[in-house]
């Protein structure tokens, strides 16, 4: 779920500024939705502008590609697909290309250099990772440039661990390695990226987790939190180019309920080394309520944010946990904030870092929450909108993904 620098501003009056931001969301009802967030005089209005039936039977994940004015959409059904959607005026979408994939695509990421880019896909039910050269058109025969299937010799101890289940793909801050948390195998796969061909070379040294932990999503933070791979937020008084580089990886477990940090070190041309630090549960009392699980993790500035599904902490609504990265390397839980709905599957920060968009799966609503870019604290809920069909607890339907679409001013 990448963010991109920039914004779109429309000047209405010399003394009054109206800002319009575009978001896109997918729902397992088979639609991709275009949303518009208008801000004027401190008041936010969220509305749906377009709806397109596309991306197969179960749209599950969106990846933003502003370089090509595209939105890439994964279909989690079997067989799966990868669809390129052209982004037009006011967020209107048009399907421009589509290719068949392995089943169960739940996460994708763009990697490579400008002009020579690729897209990797994590196939949750397909027990594999695949990769395609992008962009591509409908007239050409498109085949994956890479497929890696995973075989689990011994079943894990918890439900869902009867096979490999890659849940996410993301790249390291050097754009040289690709990682994939595997909920079924209790490890994180690590691959070296061949930037010319786009192929992935297995480092043969995955990051191992305790049995039954089920790693789900991860994020890198470098230079003490001033820069992250997923999002860069520039703070006043903080150097944009820190003198010392330090990299840490944070991974949330879905089945083990913990957040695990790793010190990351690079040596020559070899694969990175990951030193596991103390794992902990990012929740008051260090224990989640019954049936609650960790879902998404994001980083910005000196903060980490983790969504908590089904804790029902706020009058039946679920939570976002805010954590601070201390200078000594420790992580401190600041507190919980309402997600504004039920089962926050996904959430994303805008480029300015002053707003957080939360996608609640079961209640199927998108909630916009204020964030203080200086302190990292979450503020009041400023907008909410139901998007698509409401989900059913435990069924795996409802809202599935959410992204900001921000281009340079």
Short mmCIF file of C-alpha atoms in Angstrom, two decimals:
data_model
loop_
_atom_site.label_atom_id
_atom_site.label_comp_id
_atom_site.label_asym_id
_atom_site.label_seq_id
_atom_site.Cartn_x
_atom_site.Cartn_y
_atom_site.Cartn_z
CA UNK A 1 0.00 0.00 0.00
CA UNK A 2 2.37 2.77 -1.13
CA UNK A 3 1.94 6.51 -0.68
CA UNK A 4 3.33 9.10 -3.08
CA UNK A 5 4.44 12.67 -2.52
CA UNK A 6 2.11 15.46 -3.53
CA UNK A 7 -1.43 16.73 -3.34
CA UNK A 8 -4.14 18.29 -5.45
CA UNK A 9 -5.25 21.79 -4.51
CA UNK A 10 -7.98 23.98 -5.95
CA UNK A 11 -8.06 27.67 -5.02
CA UNK A 12 -11.64 28.91 -4.62
CA UNK A 13 -11.07 32.36 -3.11
CA UNK A 14 -7.95 34.37 -2.18
CA UNK A 15 -8.70 33.80 1.50
CA UNK A 16 -10.20 30.32 1.28
CA UNK A 17 -8.49 27.11 0.15
CA UNK A 18 -10.33 23.96 -0.86
CA UNK A 19 -8.28 20.76 -1.03
CA UNK A 20 -9.54 17.68 -2.83
CA UNK A 21 -7.94 14.28 -2.29
CA UNK A 22 -8.74 11.04 -4.11
CA UNK A 23 -8.91 7.60 -2.53
CA UNK A 24 -9.75 4.21 -3.99
CA UNK A 25 -11.23 1.21 -2.19
CA UNK A 26 -12.05 -2.37 -3.10
CA UNK A 27 -14.86 -4.49 -1.75
CA UNK A 28 -15.29 -8.24 -2.05
CA UNK A 29 -18.62 -7.42 -3.72
CA UNK A 30 -16.60 -7.17 -6.96
CA UNK A 31 -16.28 -3.39 -7.26
CA UNK A 32 -13.58 -0.75 -7.11
CA UNK A 33 -14.80 2.55 -5.67
CA UNK A 34 -13.49 6.08 -6.28
CA UNK A 35 -13.77 8.41 -3.30
CA UNK A 36 -13.30 12.16 -2.99
CA UNK A 37 -12.30 13.91 0.24
CA UNK A 38 -13.01 17.64 0.07
CA UNK A 39 -11.57 19.89 2.77
CA UNK A 40 -12.68 23.49 3.17
CA UNK A 41 -12.36 25.69 6.20
CA UNK A 42 -11.31 22.73 8.34
CA UNK A 43 -14.41 20.71 7.40
CA UNK A 44 -13.99 17.39 5.58
CA UNK A 45 -16.56 15.82 3.26
CA UNK A 46 -16.08 12.25 2.00
CA UNK A 47 -18.18 11.06 -0.93
CA UNK A 48 -18.22 8.32 -3.55
CA UNK A 49 -17.64 9.60 -7.09
CA UNK A 50 -17.37 6.45 -9.22
CA UNK A 51 -17.89 2.69 -9.05
CA UNK A 52 -16.57 0.07 -11.45
CA UNK A 53 -17.31 -3.65 -11.61
CA UNK A 54 -13.87 -5.00 -12.34
CA UNK A 55 -10.93 -6.99 -11.05
CA UNK A 56 -12.64 -10.38 -10.89
CA UNK A 57 -14.96 -11.88 -8.31
CA UNK A 58 -13.00 -10.85 -5.21
CA UNK A 59 -10.99 -7.59 -5.51
CA UNK A 60 -8.54 -7.75 -2.62
CA UNK A 61 -5.68 -5.27 -3.00
CA UNK A 62 -4.80 -2.01 -4.75
CA UNK A 63 -1.34 -0.74 -5.69
CA UNK A 64 -0.86 2.85 -6.83
CA UNK A 65 1.30 3.55 -9.90
CA UNK A 66 1.31 7.32 -10.47
CA UNK A 67 4.20 7.06 -12.93
CA UNK A 68 1.85 5.41 -15.42
CA UNK A 69 -1.43 6.90 -14.09
CA UNK A 70 -2.53 3.39 -13.16
CA UNK A 71 -4.16 1.58 -10.32
CA UNK A 72 -3.32 -2.13 -10.11
CA UNK A 73 -5.97 -4.43 -8.66
CA UNK A 74 -5.64 -8.03 -7.47
CA UNK A 75 -8.40 -10.64 -7.56
CA UNK A 76 -8.21 -13.13 -4.67
CA UNK A 77 -10.51 -15.70 -6.28
CA UNK A 78 -9.49 -18.79 -8.24
CA UNK A 79 -8.26 -18.32 -10.89
CA UNK A 80 -6.88 -14.94 -9.90
CA UNK A 81 -6.03 -11.89 -11.96
CA UNK A 82 -4.04 -8.67 -12.05
CA UNK A 83 -5.91 -5.75 -13.60
CA UNK A 84 -4.50 -2.41 -14.72
CA UNK A 85 -6.97 0.45 -14.26
CA UNK A 86 -6.40 3.82 -15.91
CA UNK A 87 -7.10 6.75 -13.59
CA UNK A 88 -8.95 9.57 -15.28
CA UNK A 89 -10.55 12.85 -14.32
CA UNK A 90 -12.13 12.98 -10.87
CA UNK A 91 -10.93 9.44 -10.14
CA UNK A 92 -12.91 7.79 -12.93
CA UNK A 93 -11.50 4.34 -13.70
CA UNK A 94 -11.26 2.36 -16.91
CA UNK A 95 -9.97 -1.19 -17.27
CA UNK A 96 -6.97 -1.07 -19.62
CA UNK A 97 -5.34 -4.49 -19.26
CA UNK A 98 -5.83 -7.76 -17.42
CA UNK A 99 -3.75 -10.90 -16.97
CA UNK A 100 -4.50 -14.24 -15.32
CA UNK A 101 -2.50 -15.09 -12.20
CA UNK A 102 -2.25 -17.83 -9.63
CA UNK A 103 -5.16 -17.85 -7.20
CA UNK A 104 -5.34 -16.03 -3.89
CA UNK A 105 -3.55 -12.74 -4.60
CA UNK A 106 -3.74 -10.57 -1.46
CA UNK A 107 -0.81 -8.14 -1.73
CA UNK A 108 1.42 -6.67 -4.42
CA UNK A 109 4.32 -4.24 -4.62
CA UNK A 110 6.10 -2.43 -7.44
CA UNK A 111 9.90 -2.70 -7.52
CA UNK A 112 12.79 -1.96 -9.87
CA UNK A 113 14.10 1.24 -11.39
CA UNK A 114 12.19 3.92 -13.27
CA UNK A 115 11.54 2.68 -16.78
CA UNK A 116 12.22 -0.93 -15.80
CA UNK A 117 9.59 -1.92 -13.26
CA UNK A 118 8.04 -5.12 -12.01
CA UNK A 119 5.22 -6.13 -9.70
CA UNK A 120 5.37 -8.98 -7.19
CA UNK A 121 2.26 -10.69 -5.84
CA UNK A 122 1.72 -12.67 -2.64
CA UNK A 123 -0.73 -15.55 -3.25
CA UNK A 124 -2.27 -16.43 0.13
CA UNK A 125 -4.31 -19.45 -0.90
CA UNK A 126 -1.99 -20.21 -3.83
CA UNK A 127 1.04 -20.72 -1.54
CA UNK A 128 3.30 -18.78 -3.89
CA UNK A 129 4.88 -15.52 -4.97
CA UNK A 130 4.81 -14.42 -8.60
CA UNK A 131 6.12 -11.41 -10.50
CA UNK A 132 5.27 -9.58 -13.74
CA UNK A 133 7.00 -6.98 -15.90
CA UNK A 134 4.87 -3.80 -15.95
CA UNK A 135 3.16 -2.05 -17.54
CA UNK A 136 1.61 -4.38 -20.11
CA UNK A 137 -1.21 -4.16 -22.63
CA UNK A 138 -4.10 -6.38 -23.62
CA UNK A 139 -2.65 -7.14 -27.06
CA UNK A 140 0.43 -8.94 -25.80
CA UNK A 141 0.64 -12.39 -24.24
CA UNK A 142 1.65 -11.72 -20.66
CA UNK A 143 3.39 -14.39 -18.63
CA UNK A 144 4.88 -14.09 -15.15
CA UNK A 145 8.64 -13.64 -15.17
CA UNK A 146 8.93 -15.44 -11.85
CA UNK A 147 6.94 -17.96 -9.80
CA UNK A 148 8.04 -19.41 -6.48
CA UNK A 149 5.75 -22.01 -4.91
CA UNK A 150 6.23 -23.04 -1.29
CA UNK A 151 5.68 -26.50 0.16
CA UNK A 152 5.01 -26.98 3.87
CA UNK A 153 6.36 -30.34 4.98
CA UNK A 154 4.75 -30.33 8.44
CA UNK A 155 1.46 -28.60 9.22
CA UNK A 156 1.55 -25.79 11.75
CA UNK A 157 -0.25 -25.96 15.08
CA UNK A 158 -3.03 -23.45 14.32
CA UNK A 159 -5.90 -23.21 11.81
CA UNK A 160 -4.75 -21.88 8.46
CA UNK A 161 -1.29 -23.37 8.84
CA UNK A 162 -1.92 -26.50 6.79
CA UNK A 163 -0.01 -24.88 3.91
CA UNK A 164 2.20 -21.91 3.06
CA UNK A 165 0.26 -18.63 3.13
CA UNK A 166 2.22 -15.58 1.92
CA UNK A 167 0.25 -12.59 3.19
CA UNK A 168 2.25 -9.57 1.97
CA UNK A 169 5.14 -8.54 -0.26
CA UNK A 170 7.24 -5.43 0.39
CA UNK A 171 10.73 -4.17 -0.41
CA UNK A 172 13.54 -3.04 1.85
CA UNK A 173 14.72 0.61 2.03
CA UNK A 174 17.52 -0.09 -0.45
CA UNK A 175 15.04 -1.43 -3.02
CA UNK A 176 17.35 -4.43 -3.28
CA UNK A 177 15.44 -7.13 -1.40
CA UNK A 178 11.84 -8.31 -1.31
CA UNK A 179 10.24 -9.80 1.81
CA UNK A 180 7.07 -11.83 2.29
CA UNK A 181 5.56 -12.79 5.68
CA UNK A 182 4.21 -16.34 5.44
CA UNK A 183 1.40 -16.97 7.93
CA UNK A 184 1.35 -20.71 7.24
CA UNK A 185 5.07 -21.40 7.48
CA UNK A 186 5.82 -19.09 10.46
CA UNK A 187 8.58 -17.23 8.65
CA UNK A 188 9.37 -14.27 6.42
CA UNK A 189 10.82 -15.13 3.01
CA UNK A 190 13.73 -12.92 1.86
CA UNK A 191 14.69 -12.51 -1.81
CA UNK A 192 17.43 -10.59 -3.57
CA UNK A 193 16.06 -8.51 -6.47
CA UNK A 194 17.72 -8.73 -9.87
CA UNK A 195 16.97 -5.17 -10.95
CA UNK A 196 17.65 -5.84 -14.62
CA UNK A 197 15.46 -8.91 -15.10
CA UNK A 198 13.13 -8.42 -12.14
CA UNK A 199 13.65 -12.00 -11.03
CA UNK A 200 13.84 -12.86 -7.34
CA UNK A 201 16.64 -14.93 -5.88
CA UNK A 202 15.87 -16.75 -2.64
CA UNK A 203 18.31 -15.75 0.09
CA UNK A 204 17.87 -19.25 1.58
CA UNK A 205 17.87 -17.69 5.03
CA UNK A 206 14.26 -16.77 5.94
CA UNK A 207 13.39 -14.95 9.15
CA UNK A 208 12.03 -17.60 11.47
CA UNK A 209 9.19 -17.11 13.96
CA UNK A 210 7.86 -19.23 16.81
CA UNK A 211 5.51 -22.02 15.78
CA UNK A 212 1.92 -20.86 15.58
CA UNK A 213 2.82 -17.17 15.39
CA UNK A 214 1.53 -16.58 11.85
CA UNK A 215 3.41 -13.44 10.67
CA UNK A 216 1.06 -11.25 8.61
CA UNK A 217 2.49 -7.81 7.67
CA UNK A 218 5.74 -5.90 8.12
CA UNK A 219 7.32 -2.48 7.67
CA UNK A 220 10.88 -1.13 7.59
CA UNK A 221 11.98 1.95 9.50
CA UNK A 222 15.37 3.56 8.90
CA UNK A 223 17.34 6.32 10.64
CA UNK A 224 15.48 6.18 13.92
CA UNK A 225 12.06 6.57 12.32
CA UNK A 226 12.69 9.63 10.14
CA UNK A 227 12.25 7.61 6.97
CA UNK A 228 10.20 4.52 6.20
CA UNK A 229 9.89 2.56 3.02
CA UNK A 230 6.12 2.76 3.03
CA UNK A 231 5.78 6.43 3.91
CA UNK A 232 8.00 9.47 4.31
CA UNK A 233 6.70 12.31 6.47
CA UNK A 234 9.01 15.30 6.87
CA UNK A 235 8.93 16.86 10.33
CA UNK A 236 10.07 20.37 11.21
CA UNK A 237 13.40 20.35 12.97
CA UNK A 238 14.32 16.84 11.77
CA UNK A 239 17.08 16.43 9.19
CA UNK A 240 15.95 15.06 5.84
CA UNK A 241 19.31 13.29 5.43
CA UNK A 242 20.35 11.88 8.82
CA UNK A 243 24.04 11.41 9.50
CA UNK A 244 23.73 7.80 10.69
CA UNK A 245 21.65 5.10 9.05
CA UNK A 246 19.99 2.46 11.17
CA UNK A 247 17.38 0.04 9.83
CA UNK A 248 14.83 -1.95 11.76
CA UNK A 249 12.07 -4.29 10.60
CA UNK A 250 8.76 -4.61 12.46
CA UNK A 251 6.43 -7.57 11.81
CA UNK A 252 2.98 -8.22 13.31
CA UNK A 253 1.80 -11.75 13.99
CA UNK A 254 -1.82 -12.60 13.27
CA UNK A 255 -1.88 -15.88 15.18
CA UNK A 256 0.70 -15.12 17.88
CA UNK A 257 -0.68 -11.63 18.66
CA UNK A 258 2.77 -10.02 18.91
CA UNK A 259 4.79 -7.24 17.29
CA UNK A 260 8.36 -8.39 16.62
CA UNK A 261 11.25 -5.98 15.91
CA UNK A 262 14.47 -6.95 14.12
CA UNK A 263 17.74 -5.05 13.78
CA UNK A 264 18.79 -5.17 10.12
CA UNK A 265 22.39 -5.14 8.94
CA UNK A 266 23.89 -5.23 5.47
CA UNK A 267 27.31 -6.67 4.71
CA UNK A 268 28.81 -6.27 1.26
CA UNK A 269 26.80 -7.92 -1.49
CA UNK A 270 25.28 -10.54 0.80
CA UNK A 271 21.70 -10.87 1.95
CA UNK A 272 20.75 -8.77 4.99
CA UNK A 273 20.98 -10.15 8.51
CA UNK A 274 18.04 -9.89 10.91
CA UNK A 275 18.60 -9.90 14.67
CA UNK A 276 15.38 -10.59 16.53
CA UNK A 277 14.65 -8.37 19.52
CA UNK A 278 12.00 -8.79 22.21
CA UNK A 279 8.49 -9.34 20.82
CA UNK A 280 5.48 -7.92 22.68
CA UNK A 281 1.72 -7.49 22.35
CA UNK A 282 0.91 -3.85 21.46
CA UNK A 283 -2.12 -3.60 23.69
CA UNK A 284 -2.83 -2.38 27.23
CA UNK A 285 -2.05 -5.13 29.71
CA UNK A 286 0.05 -6.92 27.05
CA UNK A 287 -2.82 -9.22 26.09
CA UNK A 288 -5.48 -8.95 23.40
CA UNK A 289 -9.16 -9.57 24.18
CA UNK A 290 -10.53 -12.97 23.17
CA UNK A 291 -10.97 -13.28 19.38
CA UNK A 292 -9.01 -10.07 18.69
CA UNK A 293 -6.07 -10.17 16.24
CA UNK A 294 -3.41 -7.83 14.87
CA UNK A 295 -3.85 -6.88 11.22
CA UNK A 296 -2.01 -4.02 9.51
CA UNK A 297 1.14 -2.09 10.48
CA UNK A 298 2.27 1.30 9.15
CA UNK A 299 5.08 3.66 10.11
CA UNK A 300 5.50 7.44 9.94
CA UNK A 301 7.98 9.71 11.65
CA UNK A 302 8.68 8.44 15.15
CA UNK A 303 5.56 6.30 15.27
CA UNK A 304 4.19 2.87 14.44
CA UNK A 305 0.49 2.18 14.04
CA UNK A 306 -1.16 -1.24 14.30
CA UNK A 307 -4.81 -2.06 13.61
CA UNK A 308 -6.57 -4.37 16.09
CA UNK A 309 -9.43 -6.42 14.68
CA UNK A 310 -12.44 -7.45 16.78
CA UNK A 311 -11.36 -6.02 20.14
CA UNK A 312 -14.58 -3.92 20.25
CA UNK A 313 -12.85 -1.48 22.57
CA UNK A 314 -14.85 1.61 21.61
CA UNK A 315 -18.54 0.79 22.11
CA UNK A 316 -18.30 -2.13 19.71
CA UNK A 317 -15.86 -0.43 17.34
CA UNK A 318 -12.30 -1.68 17.00
CA UNK A 319 -8.92 -0.03 17.57
CA UNK A 320 -5.78 1.44 16.15
CA UNK A 321 -2.75 1.27 18.46
CA UNK A 322 -0.21 4.12 18.40
CA UNK A 323 3.39 3.36 19.38
CA UNK A 324 6.42 5.65 19.72
CA UNK A 325 9.92 4.68 18.67
CA UNK A 326 12.25 5.86 21.43
CA UNK A 327 15.84 6.99 20.78
CA UNK A 328 17.20 3.99 22.69
CA UNK A 329 15.46 1.64 20.27
CA UNK A 330 12.55 0.67 22.51
CA UNK A 331 8.91 0.83 21.41
CA UNK A 332 6.37 2.41 23.74
CA UNK A 333 2.60 1.95 23.48
CA UNK A 334 0.97 5.38 23.60
CA UNK A 335 -2.62 4.18 23.55
CA UNK A 336 -5.60 3.14 21.48
CA UNK A 337 -7.84 5.08 19.12
CA UNK A 338 -11.16 4.05 17.63
CA UNK A 339 -11.04 2.71 14.07
CA UNK A 340 -14.56 4.01 13.59
CA UNK A 341 -15.90 0.63 12.58
CA UNK A 342 -15.63 -3.13 12.75
CA UNK A 343 -12.56 -5.18 11.72
CA UNK A 344 -10.01 -2.63 10.43
CA UNK A 345 -8.37 -4.73 7.72
CA UNK A 346 -6.40 -1.84 6.24
CA UNK A 347 -5.39 1.74 6.95
CA UNK A 348 -3.15 4.27 5.17
CA UNK A 349 -1.65 7.68 5.96
CA UNK A 350 -1.65 10.48 3.42
CA UNK A 351 1.65 11.97 2.25
CA UNK A 352 1.41 15.04 4.47
CA UNK A 353 0.87 12.76 7.44
CA UNK A 354 -2.05 14.77 8.78
CA UNK A 355 -4.82 12.28 7.91
CA UNK A 356 -5.30 8.53 8.32
CA UNK A 357 -7.84 6.64 6.20
CA UNK A 358 -9.13 3.44 7.83
CA UNK A 359 -10.84 0.67 5.90
CA UNK A 360 -13.09 -1.35 8.21
CA UNK A 361 -13.90 -4.68 6.57
CA UNK A 362 -17.08 -5.90 8.26
CA UNK A 363 -18.77 -2.50 8.71
CA UNK A 364 -17.44 -1.68 5.21
CA UNK A 365 -16.85 1.97 6.00
CA UNK A 366 -13.94 4.27 5.24
CA UNK A 367 -13.11 6.53 8.19
CA UNK A 368 -10.86 9.60 8.02
CA UNK A 369 -8.99 10.43 11.25
CA UNK A 370 -6.88 13.52 11.94
CA UNK A 371 -3.20 13.03 12.82
CA UNK A 372 -0.74 15.53 14.26
CA UNK A 373 2.35 15.31 11.99
CA UNK A 374 4.60 16.68 14.74
CA UNK A 375 3.57 14.40 17.61
CA UNK A 376 2.11 11.47 15.68
CA UNK A 377 -1.01 11.46 17.86
CA UNK A 378 -4.33 10.56 16.28
CA UNK A 379 -7.18 13.03 16.70
CA UNK A 380 -10.86 13.20 15.96
CA UNK A 381 -12.80 11.36 13.29
CA UNK A 382 -13.60 13.93 10.59
CA UNK A 383 -15.44 11.85 7.97
CA UNK A 384 -16.97 8.41 7.43
CA UNK A 385 -18.64 6.72 4.48
CA UNK A 386 -20.01 3.25 3.86
CA UNK A 387 -18.40 1.83 0.73
CA UNK A 388 -19.92 -1.19 -0.96
CA UNK A 389 -21.60 -4.16 0.64
CA UNK A 390 -21.37 -4.63 4.40
CA UNK A 391 -19.43 -7.73 5.45
CA UNK A 392 -20.35 -10.67 7.65
CA UNK A 393 -18.11 -11.50 10.64
CA UNK A 394 -15.89 -14.48 9.85
CA UNK A 395 -17.02 -14.78 6.23
CA UNK A 396 -14.21 -12.84 4.53
CA UNK A 397 -16.37 -10.37 2.62
CA UNK A 398 -16.81 -6.60 2.93
CA UNK A 399 -14.23 -3.86 2.37
CA UNK A 400 -10.83 -5.30 1.39
CA UNK A 401 -8.33 -2.52 0.58
CA UNK A 402 -7.86 1.24 0.56
CA UNK A 403 -5.28 3.66 -0.91
CA UNK A 404 -4.68 7.39 -1.31
CA UNK A 405 -3.98 8.50 -4.88
CA UNK A 406 -1.63 11.48 -4.62
CA UNK A 407 0.38 13.03 -7.43
CA UNK A 408 2.91 15.88 -7.40
CA UNK A 409 1.52 19.40 -7.25
#
